[in-house]
């Protein structure tokens, strides 16, 4: 039979093809249908044909389709009734089915029965249906025929399983199975399920897929469980069917246990599946999640799903294929597109799940949140957070919080973010607006690491996304710059600067947006203005570009407009902008041309542009000293930061050299003559000059001509014609000259080395006895003179500090010594200045009668600007000093010092010392460069003194002395504090000056924190040398004088204080370096290793490749050794903090935690030296910090508190008035409050961390916790006198201890009784404290009373609940607790009604009686009454 069928199939192939084509052409005209209606009708006498004909179906032969003469439902109804009413029913069914089997033996006929029938009637138009079912499907809709026909189909189907698809594209197995889909009713679902599963087991793979995916459309709900079980078993046997099986399982209604089983099975194979299969698998996993197991499933999913390994290899292969097949088409492009499509599909599945299923989105966030910091995070984690952030608005705050925590803990770093964008940029591009919104929110943070992460989001969005997204990124950054928030402006400009370097061509397309920032220059600091002009100059001048000419024009317009302004803040903008432009115009040309020429240089046109711009700035700034100072310093910064072309550098160098010589240098033989108020002398020369030899700096005559001559109106016509350069320009002009010479001669300063040792024209600066008799004007003049001299020497030291010859080193040390001497002299002048104000206040010489013209005359106000605020500007337009300038909105030349002046006057007003520290005046002096600290390397320097014939006349040994060492260390410590210590996390109040902490650090701020840290690591060896030398000094001192007393006999007080200050500064430098947050970044790990190796090598010889833990341990040990010689409490605290910072970098900090506690206790128990006038040398805040550190690191906080409160406090009470505790000498009557406050806070924090436990815990645990609470309550009874912490302790007692007492009461009744008795006394005292606060009307205490009373009420109710739980309800009673003061006296003013109103304040006095009543057994009530009486009597006599 089979062979016949195959033969007929081959013979009638054309016929079948035509039939199939006819079957596909359903909408034929009625004429066409009618022409075939009565032709080739099947004539047969069997029951099958007759019954069909009777019911309304006409079977056709040949090419025609079977025809339906009636409606489908009518046919089924007629046939069903005919069969049921047939005389031979049910035998007629067998005959009918037998006839069907005979009829469909022919393959062509069978196929016709599977294809839809044609309609005959015209009424079908009115029925509104154009679709007709096939004959088989119609028969399957009749219940009495369905089982037999299904059996026939499944017997017929195997004949077609392994046959190829016909040329007409019809697949017979699929056609047969399609007859079973969407049946109105399945009579025997179980049998049908069995047959289909058997068929699936033997079918080829491609048909298995189709059969499996058809199951939900065939089976009813009642069969889903059986099919699910069968499919899960099949999934185990055949992994190739994973995708269709999971697709079906996700559509079936299955038991959750079965789904969990399948999910576990699939999850195990997740790492080995193909990328194409992932979307279906992930969809099944996510759809099978329930609320109870969501977190567990998502956690496992993120562990097992590694998209990086799926996506990257396919992209790599695609890129390799492109390289190999370059120039001809290949399938690699299709493969890459297919992979990208799979990734899109996968993330669409995930997006859909997290958008519509709140359970999944929350579980995913929690899964990422709960990852331990030491575990490795994946790029997928970050992508998921970003996707959920974009799809679910309710979780945005939650995700931001998780992100912040992860960033702060170092889990999400730049490397992970870069990997996320490089792998998933196609997915992230679609959520670009959400990413930018997130970045914007992160930039509003206070934490530096979070702000950095937000800036990286902007950076990588620009790098990886398309042009539209890049435009959005630039728009967002420009908005930040224009926001006015200083931190946002800084970071946004930094990002724009990075983007210019990253992708200059893309940035040029968006240059018009950046250019718009020029309208907001008023609110920017000089440092920010410098960055902005650098960005715009790079975009405009880096290459000749057609689109950049408009930026050049706009910048020139802005610069010229600002330079021509008479308002200083606008002139400042013009100077900074012009010099930044000039630097780019020159430096960039030279860089690009050096690639093609042997000697880089500018073209004549470029040279003319640069020189004309510089001449313009010079001419616009020379009228104002402070503008000139700013010009010279900006010019110097430009030369230092960018290498100018040789032609421009030569012009600059020659001009500056000649101008400096003419303005400031005179021959000793031609000292200016004049009527000076002080005798002019050439002082501070380092060489012996004859009267007619050598040069000098013309300082005093210049200052006199500016101050005295103008004020007295004695300016000659010759002097007015030749305007003198302001002496304020001396130091900045020299810095510019020095940097020009360095650039021209590769660091060789021989051309100007005469300025190192030449003298200055001054007068005797030591005031002596004439100080009190000097006028205000003379004091002001002398202060200015000393101030300018110090700044000249500071710049000289900056210039020559790196010279290597011993001769030069000796001279630099001598100049350093001069600086320290002059500062000591200046302190004397400042002390007698009016109102004790700093030097700037003494220069307010408003004696000029004629109102000066802002652009031509130099008023007294202007001079004051130059001497003070102008000097700030001369430090390079530093950010903070200019903030004072830029905050002025008036139209006159603003005084850069007014805002600081008032504050400083307040600080120093009323002080009467004859000397005053200049510590707060650091911004008045020229900034020392980081290179200056190379002087710390100096040991003994031999200086040769030569005679006139250049022979060695004598030698002199020069060494860095303690005063000079302290001077350098103070400056270095200040720089470390401001550049490496994390910025204080607080927002600047509205309308307040910002950034005042960075005054005088403009040069330093142009370096990155990494550079600063690297410089300090290079200095660690000499710093360690100095630290060890000072340590040895104090060790020897301690040996000689067993008890160090600063004012003791034989003690050199000044030297001791100097060395002590040096010690403290050294520890501050160490602490600032190792506390630098940058060490957590991977790129700075080597720097940390280098720093730790320096410390480790001080203990033992160098060992290569030591692990980090070993280095940290050795460094900790090295630094710990210094605790024996610590001279002051401040130094002790810094040493402890330094050790804590080292400890924090270790992965096992507990090992050395006890050592810190031990060391802190040692410092608390030590007698510290104090001066004559000071009652205590220990600042309160520092004592607070050290005590907190001790209690946080000690093993048992309660024992430590008990020791201090139980031993130290009684000793203090018994001692004399000014004495201290013998065990804890730091505990005095002045510091008692600090000790008390810290101990109470730590006690509350400690008991808060103790878990209440459960009834199922072991008895040993219960006993341990009861013992712990006994100690805590005992400590509390000693420290109860703080209402605030008393309430907090009672609250913790309620939450943590009462649950423990609930289930400990029966077994440990006596312990619980003891605990409650002690606590009863404490709560009663708290009640008395409330009464005390009311009597004295102490507002600070009274505000805590309501909450405390509420807590005491809760305690009474909670104890009653405990008794009821333990079946002792009768033992509880309430009594009235009378209001008393701290001495126990009853408060008479309170009447009885007020007393009864406070019934709820009964405290736990009842607790003792109830507990005792329980212990007496049966007569609980009567005993309770007795106890009540006695308790009230106790109250009366309290």
PDB file of N, CA and C in Angstrom, residues 755-799:
ATOM      1  N   UNK A 755      70.754  87.217  40.645  1.00  0.00           N
ATOM      2  CA  UNK A 755      69.615  87.691  41.442  1.00  0.00           C
ATOM      3  C   UNK A 755      69.428  86.886  42.716  1.00  0.00           C
ATOM      4  N   UNK A 756      70.063  85.695  42.797  1.00  0.00           N
ATOM      5  CA  UNK A 756      69.933  84.877  44.005  1.00  0.00           C
ATOM      6  C   UNK A 756      70.664  85.501  45.176  1.00  0.00           C
ATOM      7  N   UNK A 757      71.860  86.041  44.917  1.00  0.00           N
ATOM      8  CA  UNK A 757      72.658  86.535  46.046  1.00  0.00           C
ATOM      9  C   UNK A 757      72.747  88.047  46.103  1.00  0.00           C
ATOM     10  N   UNK A 758      72.120  88.745  45.148  1.00  0.00           N
ATOM     11  CA  UNK A 758      72.240  90.204  45.186  1.00  0.00           C
ATOM     12  C   UNK A 758      71.439  90.784  46.345  1.00  0.00           C
ATOM     13  N   UNK A 759      71.877  91.915  46.891  1.00  0.00           N
ATOM     14  CA  UNK A 759      71.160  92.530  48.016  1.00  0.00           C
ATOM     15  C   UNK A 759      69.930  93.303  47.537  1.00  0.00           C
ATOM     16  N   UNK A 760      69.132  93.778  48.503  1.00  0.00           N
ATOM     17  CA  UNK A 760      67.980  94.621  48.213  1.00  0.00           C
ATOM     18  C   UNK A 760      68.205  95.974  48.873  1.00  0.00           C
ATOM     19  N   UNK A 761      67.742  97.030  48.222  1.00  0.00           N
ATOM     20  CA  UNK A 761      67.821  98.367  48.812  1.00  0.00           C
ATOM     21  C   UNK A 761      66.689  98.504  49.814  1.00  0.00           C
ATOM     22  N   UNK A 762      67.040  98.391  51.099  1.00  0.00           N
ATOM     23  CA  UNK A 762      66.060  98.429  52.182  1.00  0.00           C
ATOM     24  C   UNK A 762      66.536  99.408  53.243  1.00  0.00           C
ATOM     25  N   UNK A 763      65.984  99.284  54.388  1.00  0.00           N
ATOM     26  CA  UNK A 763      66.460 100.004  55.565  1.00  0.00           C
ATOM     27  C   UNK A 763      66.517  98.997  56.700  1.00  0.00           C
ATOM     28  N   UNK A 764      66.997  99.421  57.862  1.00  0.00           N
ATOM     29  CA  UNK A 764      67.037  98.497  58.999  1.00  0.00           C
ATOM     30  C   UNK A 764      65.605  98.098  59.349  1.00  0.00           C
ATOM     31  N   UNK A 765      65.313  96.790  59.248  1.00  0.00           N
ATOM     32  CA  UNK A 765      63.944  96.322  59.429  1.00  0.00           C
ATOM     33  C   UNK A 765      63.622  95.972  60.871  1.00  0.00           C
ATOM     34  N   UNK A 766      64.633  95.619  61.659  1.00  0.00           N
ATOM     35  CA  UNK A 766      64.395  95.260  63.064  1.00  0.00           C
ATOM     36  C   UNK A 766      63.883  96.501  63.791  1.00  0.00           C
ATOM     37  N   UNK A 767      62.679  96.446  64.370  1.00  0.00           N
ATOM     38  CA  UNK A 767      62.088  97.674  64.931  1.00  0.00           C
ATOM     39  C   UNK A 767      62.810  98.193  66.161  1.00  0.00           C
ATOM     40  N   UNK A 768      63.273  97.280  67.002  1.00  0.00           N
ATOM     41  CA  UNK A 768      63.933  97.737  68.219  1.00  0.00           C
ATOM     42  C   UNK A 768      62.983  98.533  69.101  1.00  0.00           C
ATOM     43  N   UNK A 769      63.508  99.646  69.651  1.00  0.00           N
ATOM     44  CA  UNK A 769      62.698 100.444  70.585  1.00  0.00           C
ATOM     45  C   UNK A 769      61.792 101.441  69.871  1.00  0.00           C
ATOM     46  N   UNK A 770      61.993 101.646  68.567  1.00  0.00           N
ATOM     47  CA  UNK A 770      61.245 102.702  67.870  1.00  0.00           C
ATOM     48  C   UNK A 770      59.855 102.250  67.426  1.00  0.00           C
ATOM     49  N   UNK A 771      59.478 101.016  67.731  1.00  0.00           N
ATOM     50  CA  UNK A 771      58.220 100.479  67.215  1.00  0.00           C
ATOM     51  C   UNK A 771      57.019 101.280  67.705  1.00  0.00           C
ATOM     52  N   UNK A 772      57.011 101.588  69.014  1.00  0.00           N
ATOM     53  CA  UNK A 772      55.856 102.277  69.591  1.00  0.00           C
ATOM     54  C   UNK A 772      55.745 103.711  69.087  1.00  0.00           C
ATOM     55  N   UNK A 773      56.864 104.316  68.691  1.00  0.00           N
ATOM     56  CA  UNK A 773      56.854 105.728  68.296  1.00  0.00           C
ATOM     57  C   UNK A 773      56.557 105.936  66.819  1.00  0.00           C
ATOM     58  N   UNK A 774      56.463 104.877  66.050  1.00  0.00           N
ATOM     59  CA  UNK A 774      56.249 105.003  64.606  1.00  0.00           C
ATOM     60  C   UNK A 774      54.799 105.383  64.313  1.00  0.00           C
ATOM     61  N   UNK A 775      54.629 106.211  63.307  1.00  0.00           N
ATOM     62  CA  UNK A 775      53.279 106.609  62.900  1.00  0.00           C
ATOM     63  C   UNK A 775      52.602 105.467  62.142  1.00  0.00           C
ATOM     64  N   UNK A 776      51.291 105.624  61.946  1.00  0.00           N
ATOM     65  CA  UNK A 776      50.536 104.605  61.222  1.00  0.00           C
ATOM     66  C   UNK A 776      51.080 104.440  59.810  1.00  0.00           C
ATOM     67  N   UNK A 777      51.417 105.598  59.170  1.00  0.00           N
ATOM     68  CA  UNK A 777      51.921 105.549  57.802  1.00  0.00           C
ATOM     69  C   UNK A 777      53.268 104.834  57.751  1.00  0.00           C
ATOM     70  N   UNK A 778      54.118 105.120  58.729  1.00  0.00           N
ATOM     71  CA  UNK A 778      55.433 104.464  58.750  1.00  0.00           C
ATOM     72  C   UNK A 778      55.290 102.967  59.023  1.00  0.00           C
ATOM     73  N   UNK A 779      54.390 102.618  59.937  1.00  0.00           N
ATOM     74  CA  UNK A 779      54.135 101.190  60.185  1.00  0.00           C
ATOM     75  C   UNK A 779      53.652 100.498  58.914  1.00  0.00           C
ATOM     76  N   UNK A 780      52.735 101.168  58.232  1.00  0.00           N
ATOM     77  CA  UNK A 780      52.206 100.600  56.999  1.00  0.00           C
ATOM     78  C   UNK A 780      53.320 100.429  55.972  1.00  0.00           C
ATOM     79  N   UNK A 781      54.183 101.452  55.860  1.00  0.00           N
ATOM     80  CA  UNK A 781      55.280 101.381  54.890  1.00  0.00           C
ATOM     81  C   UNK A 781      56.231 100.239  55.226  1.00  0.00           C
ATOM     82  N   UNK A 782      56.574 100.093  56.513  1.00  0.00           N
ATOM     83  CA  UNK A 782      57.511  99.035  56.912  1.00  0.00           C
ATOM     84  C   UNK A 782      56.891  97.645  56.684  1.00  0.00           C
ATOM     85  N   UNK A 783      55.586  97.516  57.020  1.00  0.00           N
ATOM     86  CA  UNK A 783      54.930  96.229  56.773  1.00  0.00           C
ATOM     87  C   UNK A 783      54.965  95.881  55.289  1.00  0.00           C
ATOM     88  N   UNK A 784      54.669  96.878  54.449  1.00  0.00           N
ATOM     89  CA  UNK A 784      54.670  96.632  53.008  1.00  0.00           C
ATOM     90  C   UNK A 784      56.059  96.242  52.533  1.00  0.00           C
ATOM     91  N   UNK A 785      57.066  96.940  53.066  1.00  0.00           N
ATOM     92  CA  UNK A 785      58.445  96.682  52.658  1.00  0.00           C
ATOM     93  C   UNK A 785      58.862  95.253  53.033  1.00  0.00           C
ATOM     94  N   UNK A 786      58.561  94.848  54.257  1.00  0.00           N
ATOM     95  CA  UNK A 786      58.924  93.490  54.703  1.00  0.00           C
ATOM     96  C   UNK A 786      58.146  92.455  53.895  1.00  0.00           C
ATOM     97  N   UNK A 787      56.884  92.768  53.695  1.00  0.00           N
ATOM     98  CA  UNK A 787      56.027  91.846  52.957  1.00  0.00           C
ATOM     99  C   UNK A 787      56.566  91.613  51.537  1.00  0.00           C
ATOM    100  N   UNK A 788      56.939  92.694  50.857  1.00  0.00           N
ATOM    101  CA  UNK A 788      57.478  92.577  49.498  1.00  0.00           C
ATOM    102  C   UNK A 788      58.828  91.867  49.490  1.00  0.00           C
ATOM    103  N   UNK A 789      59.635  92.111  50.517  1.00  0.00           N
ATOM    104  CA  UNK A 789      60.942  91.444  50.611  1.00  0.00           C
ATOM    105  C   UNK A 789      60.771  89.941  50.789  1.00  0.00           C
ATOM    106  N   UNK A 790      59.829  89.551  51.670  1.00  0.00           N
ATOM    107  CA  UNK A 790      59.562  88.122  51.873  1.00  0.00           C
ATOM    108  C   UNK A 790      59.126  87.480  50.562  1.00  0.00           C
ATOM    109  N   UNK A 791      58.244  88.135  49.844  1.00  0.00           N
ATOM    110  CA  UNK A 791      57.756  87.551  48.600  1.00  0.00           C
ATOM    111  C   UNK A 791      58.858  87.452  47.549  1.00  0.00           C
ATOM    112  N   UNK A 792      59.773  88.420  47.553  1.00  0.00           N
ATOM    113  CA  UNK A 792      60.920  88.329  46.624  1.00  0.00           C
ATOM    114  C   UNK A 792      61.765  87.104  46.966  1.00  0.00           C
ATOM    115  N   UNK A 793      62.038  86.917  48.236  1.00  0.00           N
ATOM    116  CA  UNK A 793      62.854  85.758  48.629  1.00  0.00           C
ATOM    117  C   UNK A 793      62.126  84.440  48.345  1.00  0.00           C
ATOM    118  N   UNK A 794      60.815  84.413  48.543  1.00  0.00           N
ATOM    119  CA  UNK A 794      60.058  83.181  48.273  1.00  0.00           C
ATOM    120  C   UNK A 794      60.151  82.813  46.785  1.00  0.00           C
ATOM    121  N   UNK A 795      60.054  83.821  45.916  1.00  0.00           N
ATOM    122  CA  UNK A 795      60.172  83.526  44.481  1.00  0.00           C
ATOM    123  C   UNK A 795      61.594  83.126  44.110  1.00  0.00           C
ATOM    124  N   UNK A 796      62.574  83.724  44.786  1.00  0.00           N
ATOM    125  CA  UNK A 796      63.975  83.340  44.545  1.00  0.00           C
ATOM    126  C   UNK A 796      64.187  81.877  44.933  1.00  0.00           C
ATOM    127  N   UNK A 797      63.628  81.487  46.072  1.00  0.00           N
ATOM    128  CA  UNK A 797      63.733  80.086  46.501  1.00  0.00           C
ATOM    129  C   UNK A 797      63.022  79.177  45.503  1.00  0.00           C
ATOM    130  N   UNK A 798      61.837  79.584  45.032  1.00  0.00           N
ATOM    131  CA  UNK A 798      61.143  78.813  43.997  1.00  0.00           C
ATOM    132  C   UNK A 798      62.020  78.601  42.773  1.00  0.00           C
ATOM    133  N   UNK A 799      62.751  79.656  42.394  1.00  0.00           N
ATOM    134  CA  UNK A 799      63.529  79.610  41.159  1.00  0.00           C
ATOM    135  C   UNK A 799      64.753  78.706  41.280  1.00  0.00           C
TER     136      UNK A 799
END
